[in-house]
Amino acid sequence: MVSKLALLGATGSIGFSTLAVLREQAPQFTLSLVSAHTDHQKLASVCREFKVPVAVLTGIGDPAEQASLRQKYPDMKLYFGEKELLNALRDEDYDTALNAISGSAGLRASFAIAGRKARLALANKESLVMAGHLLMPLIKKAGVELLPVDSEHSAIFQAIGAHPISEISRIHITASGGSFRDLPLADFGSVTPRQALQHPNWSMGAKVTLDSATMFNKALEVMEAHWLFGLPYEKIGAVLHPQSVIHSLVEFVDGSLLAQLSAPDMKLPILYALSWPHRLPSELVQTDLLSLNRLDFAPVSPERYPLYYLGLEVAKTGGILPTVLNSANEAALRLFLEERISFPEIHELCAAAVQGYPNIAEPSLEEIIEANRSVYAGIIKSRC
Ligand code: NDP
Ligand code: MG
């Protein structure tokens, strides 16, 4: 059966890997809607190659620029802004949407997809971090599937299989350790954005690469796992695994550990999310077992990765605080990339943002969006 797909964040790293999967699997999937923020050239080339009928650029608000792009691409049905994206998600014809928008900007789209009762393949972990308590019930009510694209969660999903949650004693989320896993602690104060953007194992977008260097990404993934699999935080933790070959492990009550392994390449979890409950033949990711000399594991160091531990504390408190922390981190990353703060200050800014913030136990979507906006703006303003 041909599946009709909407791909949000089509010009990014996950978008690029998804297009490679679609190319190999043609004509199994067709693209009926794509989005990007501002990269119209890349989006236009995706539309040409995959004959996509509808495209949305969320980050171009100037009417004159919109008119000139409509002129430049007369064959494209082009929309602009987040509102138009949400309208397209409501109205266009697709049965699965892959949300690969980066950061908190992907939140509303996840709700639009679930609200429209389409299957959600989720790369945008921030949707669950900020609003898992609202999104999971909506998915259940809509009677649709939420399929993880994040490699760790895809691994956990595959390892759990048909087992009930009561048979799981612990989930171990593996972490590569990011760009500075071997850097002496004394050197952290002088690292540059360029160095932070060099991931040792994975090729990814800037935000998730920086979040790997601080390991805030693992805190986000612990929260993502909590909502996806319905496990309490006491049963979820991260373990350092520098080879990134085991993508996570599930430990069952009888002591057995099940893991999923492959060369580190996002095309595999993307293909699984799109083909589930089946497996499609593919040659995109090959794993040479004989080249795997060793598989190492180590605990996550609190001195090297304080933001991971701050994230765990905030996760357990819950409410609006995960949104506040995530937003503070997004602002701090921007300041770090603009070389206005040092790498250790990312953690300091995040800790200061959650300290004393008045929590809301069960925030509404609008309260989440407002907290996200105001925390981000407040931090950026404080450093101008
Ligand atoms: P990229 O930065 O590579 O791509 C982001 C995509 O989102 C681009 O298409 C970009 O458009 C678009 N975008 C950026 N800002 C906005 C905005 N404000 N509103 C709407 N669209 C926007 O990110 P990744 O592909 O690396 O990551 C995407 C998501 O997937 C993230 O949530 C990340 O955590 C998650 N993820 C990524 C992994 C990876 O390997 N890359 C692994 C697991 C999860 P434009 O090009 O026009 O700027
Ligand atoms: Mg991941």
Coordinates of C-alpha atoms and ligand atoms in Angstrom, one line a residue:
M1 CA 0.0 0.0 0.0
V2 CA 1.3 3.5 -0.9
S3 CA 1.5 5.7 2.2
K4 CA 1.0 9.5 1.8
L5 CA 3.5 11.4 3.9
A6 CA 3.8 14.9 5.3
L7 CA 7.4 15.8 6.1
L8 CA 8.0 18.8 8.4
G9 CA 11.6 20.1 8.6
A10 CA 12.3 18.6 5.2
T11 CA 15.4 20.7 4.7
G12 CA 17.1 19.6 7.9
S13 CA 19.3 16.6 8.9
I14 CA 16.4 14.3 9.6
G15 CA 14.6 15.6 6.6
F16 CA 17.6 14.8 4.4
S17 CA 17.8 11.2 5.8
T18 CA 14.0 10.8 5.3
L19 CA 14.3 11.8 1.7
A20 CA 17.1 9.2 1.2
V21 CA 14.7 6.6 2.6
L22 CA 11.9 7.7 0.3
R23 CA 14.2 7.6 -2.7
E24 CA 15.2 4.0 -2.0
Q25 CA 11.6 2.9 -1.2
A26 CA 9.9 4.6 -4.2
P27 CA 7.1 4.1 -5.1
Q28 CA 6.0 2.8 -1.6
F29 CA 5.6 6.4 -0.2
T30 CA 4.5 9.7 -1.8
L31 CA 5.0 13.1 -0.3
S32 CA 1.9 15.3 -0.1
L33 CA 3.2 18.1 2.1
V34 CA 6.6 19.5 3.1
S35 CA 7.8 22.3 5.3
A36 CA 11.0 24.3 6.1
H37 CA 11.6 27.5 7.9
T38 CA 13.5 29.7 5.4
D39 CA 15.5 27.5 3.1
H40 CA 13.3 28.0 0.0
Q41 CA 15.9 26.7 -2.5
K42 CA 16.3 23.4 -0.8
L43 CA 12.5 23.1 -0.3
A44 CA 11.9 23.9 -4.0
S45 CA 14.4 21.2 -5.0
V46 CA 12.6 18.6 -2.8
C47 CA 9.2 19.6 -4.3
R48 CA 10.6 19.2 -7.9
E49 CA 12.2 15.8 -7.2
F50 CA 9.3 14.3 -5.3
K51 CA 6.5 16.2 -7.1
V52 CA 5.1 17.5 -3.8
P53 CA 1.9 19.4 -4.3
V54 CA 2.0 21.6 -1.2
A55 CA 5.0 23.4 0.6
V56 CA 5.1 25.7 3.6
L57 CA 7.8 28.1 4.6
T58 CA 7.1 29.0 8.3
G59 CA 9.9 31.6 8.7
I60 CA 9.2 34.1 5.9
G61 CA 6.8 36.7 7.2
D62 CA 7.5 39.7 4.9
P63 CA 4.6 39.9 2.3
A64 CA 7.0 41.4 -0.4
E65 CA 9.4 38.4 0.0
Q66 CA 6.4 36.0 0.0
A67 CA 5.2 37.6 -3.3
S68 CA 8.6 37.4 -4.9
L69 CA 9.0 33.7 -3.9
R70 CA 5.6 32.9 -5.4
Q71 CA 6.8 34.5 -8.6
K72 CA 10.1 32.7 -8.4
Y73 CA 8.4 29.3 -8.0
P74 CA 5.2 29.5 -10.1
D75 CA 4.7 25.7 -10.1
M76 CA 4.7 25.4 -6.3
K77 CA 1.6 25.7 -4.1
L78 CA 3.4 27.7 -1.5
Y79 CA 2.2 28.9 2.0
F80 CA 3.8 31.0 4.6
G81 CA 3.9 31.1 8.4
E82 CA 3.1 28.7 11.2
K83 CA -0.7 29.3 11.0
E84 CA -0.7 28.2 7.3
L85 CA 1.3 25.1 8.3
L86 CA -1.3 24.2 10.9
N87 CA -4.1 24.8 8.3
A88 CA -2.3 22.6 5.8
L89 CA -1.8 19.9 8.4
R90 CA -5.6 20.0 9.0
D91 CA -6.6 20.1 5.3
E92 CA -4.1 18.3 3.1
D93 CA -4.2 14.6 2.2
Y94 CA -1.7 12.4 4.1
D95 CA -1.9 9.5 6.5
T96 CA 1.4 9.8 8.3
A97 CA 3.3 12.9 9.3
L98 CA 7.0 13.0 10.3
N99 CA 7.6 16.0 12.5
A100 CA 11.3 16.9 12.2
I101 CA 11.1 20.6 13.0
S102 CA 13.9 21.4 15.4
G103 CA 13.2 22.5 19.0
S104 CA 10.1 24.0 20.6
A105 CA 8.9 25.4 17.3
G106 CA 7.6 21.9 16.5
L107 CA 5.1 21.7 19.3
R108 CA 1.9 23.0 17.7
A109 CA 2.4 20.9 14.6
S110 CA 2.4 17.6 16.7
F111 CA -1.0 18.6 18.1
A112 CA -2.3 19.5 14.6
I113 CA -1.3 16.1 13.3
A114 CA -2.8 14.1 16.2
G115 CA -5.9 16.3 16.2
R116 CA -6.4 15.5 12.5
K117 CA -6.0 11.7 13.4
A118 CA -3.0 11.0 11.3
R119 CA -0.1 8.8 12.4
L120 CA 2.7 10.8 14.0
A121 CA 6.3 9.8 13.4
L122 CA 8.0 11.9 16.0
A123 CA 11.6 13.2 15.7
N124 CA 10.7 16.5 17.6
K125 CA 11.3 15.2 21.1
E126 CA 10.5 18.7 22.5
S127 CA 6.8 18.1 21.8
L128 CA 6.7 15.4 24.5
V129 CA 9.1 17.2 26.8
M130 CA 6.9 20.3 26.9
A131 CA 3.5 18.8 26.6
G132 CA 3.6 15.0 27.0
H133 CA 0.7 15.1 29.5
L134 CA -1.5 16.7 26.8
L135 CA -0.2 15.0 23.6
M136 CA -0.3 11.4 24.8
P137 CA -4.0 11.5 25.8
L138 CA -4.8 13.3 22.5
I139 CA -3.0 10.5 20.6
K140 CA -5.0 7.9 22.6
K141 CA -8.3 9.7 22.1
A142 CA -7.6 10.0 18.3
G143 CA -6.8 6.3 18.1
V144 CA -3.6 6.9 16.1
E145 CA -0.1 5.6 16.5
L146 CA 2.8 7.7 17.7
L147 CA 6.0 6.2 16.4
P148 CA 9.4 7.2 17.7
V149 CA 12.0 8.4 15.2
D150 CA 14.7 9.2 17.8
S151 CA 17.1 6.3 17.5
E152 CA 17.1 5.4 21.3
H153 CA 13.4 5.3 21.5
S154 CA 13.1 3.3 18.3
A155 CA 15.5 0.8 19.9
I156 CA 13.4 0.7 23.1
F157 CA 10.2 0.4 21.1
Q158 CA 11.6 -2.6 19.1
A159 CA 13.0 -4.3 22.3
I160 CA 9.8 -4.0 24.2
G161 CA 7.8 -5.6 21.5
A162 CA 4.6 -7.0 22.9
H163 CA 5.8 -7.1 26.5
P164 CA 3.6 -5.2 29.1
I165 CA 5.3 -2.3 30.9
S166 CA 5.0 -4.3 34.2
E167 CA 7.6 -6.7 32.9
I168 CA 10.2 -3.9 32.4
S169 CA 12.6 -3.2 35.3
R170 CA 14.7 -0.5 33.7
I171 CA 15.4 1.3 30.4
H172 CA 19.0 2.2 29.7
I173 CA 19.3 5.0 27.1
T174 CA 22.8 5.0 25.5
A175 CA 24.7 8.3 25.1
S176 CA 27.7 8.9 22.9
G177 CA 29.1 11.6 25.2
G178 CA 29.1 14.2 22.4
S179 CA 31.9 16.5 21.2
F180 CA 33.7 16.9 24.6
R181 CA 33.5 13.4 26.1
D182 CA 37.4 13.2 26.3
L183 CA 38.2 16.9 26.8
P184 CA 39.9 17.8 30.1
L185 CA 37.4 19.5 32.4
A186 CA 39.8 22.5 32.8
D187 CA 39.4 23.3 29.0
F188 CA 35.6 23.6 29.0
G189 CA 35.6 27.3 29.6
S190 CA 37.5 28.0 26.3
V191 CA 35.7 25.7 23.8
T192 CA 34.3 27.3 20.7
P193 CA 30.9 26.8 18.9
R194 CA 32.9 25.2 16.0
Q195 CA 34.4 22.6 18.3
A196 CA 31.0 21.9 20.0
L197 CA 29.4 21.3 16.6
Q198 CA 31.8 18.4 15.8
H199 CA 30.0 15.3 16.8
P200 CA 32.2 12.2 17.0
N201 CA 29.6 9.6 15.8
W202 CA 26.5 11.2 14.3
S203 CA 25.8 13.8 11.6
M204 CA 22.9 16.0 12.9
G205 CA 21.5 19.5 13.1
A206 CA 23.2 22.2 15.1
K207 CA 20.8 22.2 18.1
V208 CA 20.8 18.4 18.8
T209 CA 24.6 18.3 18.3
L210 CA 25.1 21.0 20.9
D211 CA 22.6 19.3 23.2
S212 CA 24.8 16.1 22.8
A213 CA 27.9 18.0 23.9
T214 CA 26.1 19.2 27.1
M215 CA 24.1 15.9 27.3
F216 CA 21.0 17.9 27.8
N217 CA 19.8 15.8 24.8
K218 CA 19.8 12.7 27.1
A219 CA 17.7 14.5 29.7
L220 CA 15.2 15.4 26.9
E221 CA 15.3 11.7 25.8
V222 CA 14.6 10.5 29.4
M223 CA 11.5 12.7 29.4
E224 CA 10.6 11.5 25.9
A225 CA 10.9 7.9 27.1
H226 CA 8.8 8.6 30.2
W227 CA 5.9 9.8 28.0
L228 CA 6.2 7.4 25.2
F229 CA 6.5 4.2 27.2
G230 CA 4.6 5.2 30.4
L231 CA 7.5 4.4 32.8
P232 CA 8.3 6.3 36.0
Y233 CA 11.5 8.3 36.0
E234 CA 13.1 5.9 38.6
K235 CA 13.2 3.2 35.9
I236 CA 14.9 5.3 33.1
G237 CA 18.5 6.3 33.0
A238 CA 21.3 7.1 30.6
V239 CA 24.6 5.2 30.2
L240 CA 27.7 6.4 28.3
H241 CA 28.4 4.1 25.3
P242 CA 31.0 5.9 23.0
Q243 CA 30.6 3.6 20.0
S244 CA 26.9 4.4 19.5
V245 CA 26.2 0.9 18.1
I246 CA 23.8 -0.2 20.8
H247 CA 21.0 2.4 20.5
S248 CA 19.4 1.6 23.9
L249 CA 18.6 -1.4 26.1
V250 CA 15.5 -2.7 27.9
E251 CA 16.1 -4.7 31.1
F252 CA 13.3 -7.0 32.0
V253 CA 12.2 -8.2 35.5
D254 CA 13.8 -11.6 34.9
G255 CA 17.2 -10.0 34.4
S256 CA 17.3 -10.3 30.6
L257 CA 18.6 -7.3 28.6
L258 CA 17.4 -6.7 25.0
A259 CA 19.1 -4.2 22.8
Q260 CA 18.9 -3.0 19.2
L261 CA 22.2 -2.6 17.3
S262 CA 23.3 -1.0 14.0
A263 CA 25.8 1.4 12.6
P264 CA 24.8 4.9 13.8
D265 CA 22.6 6.2 11.0
M266 CA 19.1 7.8 11.4
K267 CA 17.9 6.3 8.1
L268 CA 17.2 3.1 10.0
P269 CA 14.9 4.4 12.8
I270 CA 13.2 6.6 10.1
L271 CA 12.5 3.6 7.9
Y272 CA 11.2 1.6 10.9
A273 CA 8.8 4.4 11.9
L274 CA 7.5 4.7 8.3
S275 CA 7.2 1.0 7.7
W276 CA 5.9 -0.2 11.1
P277 CA 4.5 -2.8 11.9
H278 CA 6.4 -4.2 8.9
R279 CA 10.1 -4.2 8.0
L280 CA 11.0 -3.3 4.4
P281 CA 14.1 -4.5 2.7
S282 CA 16.8 -1.8 2.6
E283 CA 20.5 -1.5 1.9
L284 CA 20.8 2.0 3.3
V285 CA 22.4 1.0 6.6
Q286 CA 24.8 -1.9 6.8
T287 CA 26.5 -3.0 10.0
D288 CA 29.8 -4.9 9.9
L289 CA 29.8 -7.0 13.0
L290 CA 33.5 -7.9 12.6
S291 CA 34.5 -4.3 12.7
L292 CA 33.0 -3.9 16.2
N293 CA 36.0 -4.6 18.3
R294 CA 34.5 -3.5 21.6
L295 CA 31.3 -2.1 23.2
D296 CA 32.1 0.1 26.2
F297 CA 29.8 1.4 28.9
A298 CA 30.4 4.0 31.6
P299 CA 28.3 6.1 34.0
V300 CA 27.4 9.7 33.1
S301 CA 29.7 12.0 34.9
P302 CA 28.0 14.8 36.9
E303 CA 31.1 17.1 36.6
R304 CA 31.2 16.8 32.8
Y305 CA 27.4 16.8 32.2
P306 CA 25.7 18.9 34.9
L307 CA 22.9 19.8 32.5
Y308 CA 21.8 16.1 32.2
Y309 CA 21.4 15.9 36.0
L310 CA 19.6 19.3 36.1
G311 CA 17.3 17.9 33.4
L312 CA 16.5 14.8 35.5
E313 CA 15.6 16.8 38.6
V314 CA 13.3 19.1 36.5
A315 CA 11.8 16.0 34.8
K316 CA 10.8 14.5 38.1
T317 CA 9.3 17.8 39.3
G318 CA 7.3 18.1 36.0
G319 CA 4.6 20.7 35.3
I320 CA 5.8 23.7 33.4
L321 CA 9.4 23.4 34.5
P322 CA 10.5 21.1 31.6
T323 CA 9.3 23.8 29.2
V324 CA 11.1 26.5 31.2
L325 CA 14.4 24.5 31.1
N326 CA 14.0 23.6 27.4
S327 CA 13.4 27.2 26.5
A328 CA 16.3 28.5 28.6
N329 CA 18.5 26.0 26.9
E330 CA 17.4 27.1 23.5
A331 CA 18.2 30.7 24.4
A332 CA 21.5 29.7 26.0
L333 CA 22.5 27.8 22.8
R334 CA 21.8 30.8 20.7
L335 CA 23.9 33.0 22.9
F336 CA 26.7 30.4 22.9
L337 CA 26.6 30.2 19.1
E338 CA 26.8 34.0 18.9
E339 CA 29.8 33.8 21.2
R340 CA 28.1 35.9 23.9
I341 CA 28.5 33.3 26.6
S342 CA 30.9 30.4 27.3
F343 CA 30.1 26.7 27.2
P344 CA 29.8 26.3 31.0
E345 CA 27.4 29.3 31.1
I346 CA 24.8 27.3 29.1
H347 CA 24.3 25.2 32.3
E348 CA 24.4 28.3 34.6
L349 CA 21.8 30.1 32.6
C350 CA 19.5 27.1 32.6
A351 CA 19.9 26.5 36.4
A352 CA 19.1 30.2 37.1
A353 CA 16.0 30.0 34.8
V354 CA 14.3 27.1 36.7
Q355 CA 15.4 28.3 40.2
G356 CA 12.4 29.8 41.9
Y357 CA 10.2 29.7 38.7
P358 CA 6.6 29.4 39.9
N359 CA 5.5 25.9 38.7
I360 CA 2.2 25.1 37.1
A361 CA 1.3 21.4 37.8
E362 CA -0.8 20.7 34.6
P363 CA -0.1 23.5 32.2
S364 CA -2.4 24.1 29.2
L365 CA -1.0 24.3 25.7
E366 CA -1.4 28.0 25.7
E367 CA 0.4 28.3 29.1
I368 CA 3.3 26.2 27.8
I369 CA 3.6 28.3 24.6
E370 CA 3.6 31.5 26.6
A371 CA 6.2 30.3 29.2
N372 CA 8.3 29.1 26.3
R373 CA 8.1 32.5 24.6
S374 CA 8.7 34.6 27.7
V375 CA 11.6 32.6 29.2
Y376 CA 13.4 32.7 25.8
A377 CA 12.8 36.4 25.3
G378 CA 13.8 37.2 28.9
I379 CA 17.2 35.4 28.6
I380 CA 18.0 36.9 25.2
K381 CA 17.1 40.4 26.4
S382 CA 19.2 40.0 29.6
R383 CA 22.3 39.5 27.5
C384 CA 21.8 42.3 25.0
Ligands
NDP1 P1 18.0 20.6 11.6 O1 18.4 21.9 12.3 O2 19.0 19.9 10.8 O3 16.7 20.9 10.7 C1 15.6 21.6 11.3 C2 14.5 21.7 10.3 O4 13.4 22.4 10.9 C3 14.8 22.4 9.0 O5 14.0 21.9 8.0 C4 14.4 23.9 9.4 O6 14.1 24.6 8.2 C5 13.2 23.6 10.2 N1 13.0 24.7 11.2 C6 14.0 25.3 11.9 N2 13.5 26.3 12.7 C7 12.1 26.2 12.5 C8 11.0 27.0 13.1 N3 11.2 27.9 14.0 N4 9.8 26.6 12.7 C9 9.6 25.7 11.7 N5 10.6 24.9 11.2 C10 11.9 25.2 11.6 O7 17.4 19.7 12.8 P2 17.5 18.1 12.9 O8 17.0 17.5 11.6 O9 18.8 17.7 13.4 O10 16.5 17.8 14.1 C11 15.1 17.9 13.9 C12 14.4 17.3 15.2 O11 14.7 15.9 15.2 C13 14.9 17.9 16.5 O12 13.8 18.0 17.4 C14 15.9 16.9 17.0 O13 16.0 16.9 18.4 C15 15.3 15.6 16.5 N6 16.3 14.6 16.3 C16 17.3 14.7 15.4 C17 18.3 13.8 15.2 C18 19.3 13.9 14.1 O14 20.1 12.9 13.9 N7 19.5 15.0 13.5 C19 18.2 12.5 15.9 C20 17.1 12.4 16.8 C21 16.2 13.4 17.0 P3 15.3 25.6 7.5 O15 16.2 24.6 6.8 O16 14.6 26.4 6.5 O17 15.9 26.4 8.6
MG2 MG 18.6 10.4 20.1

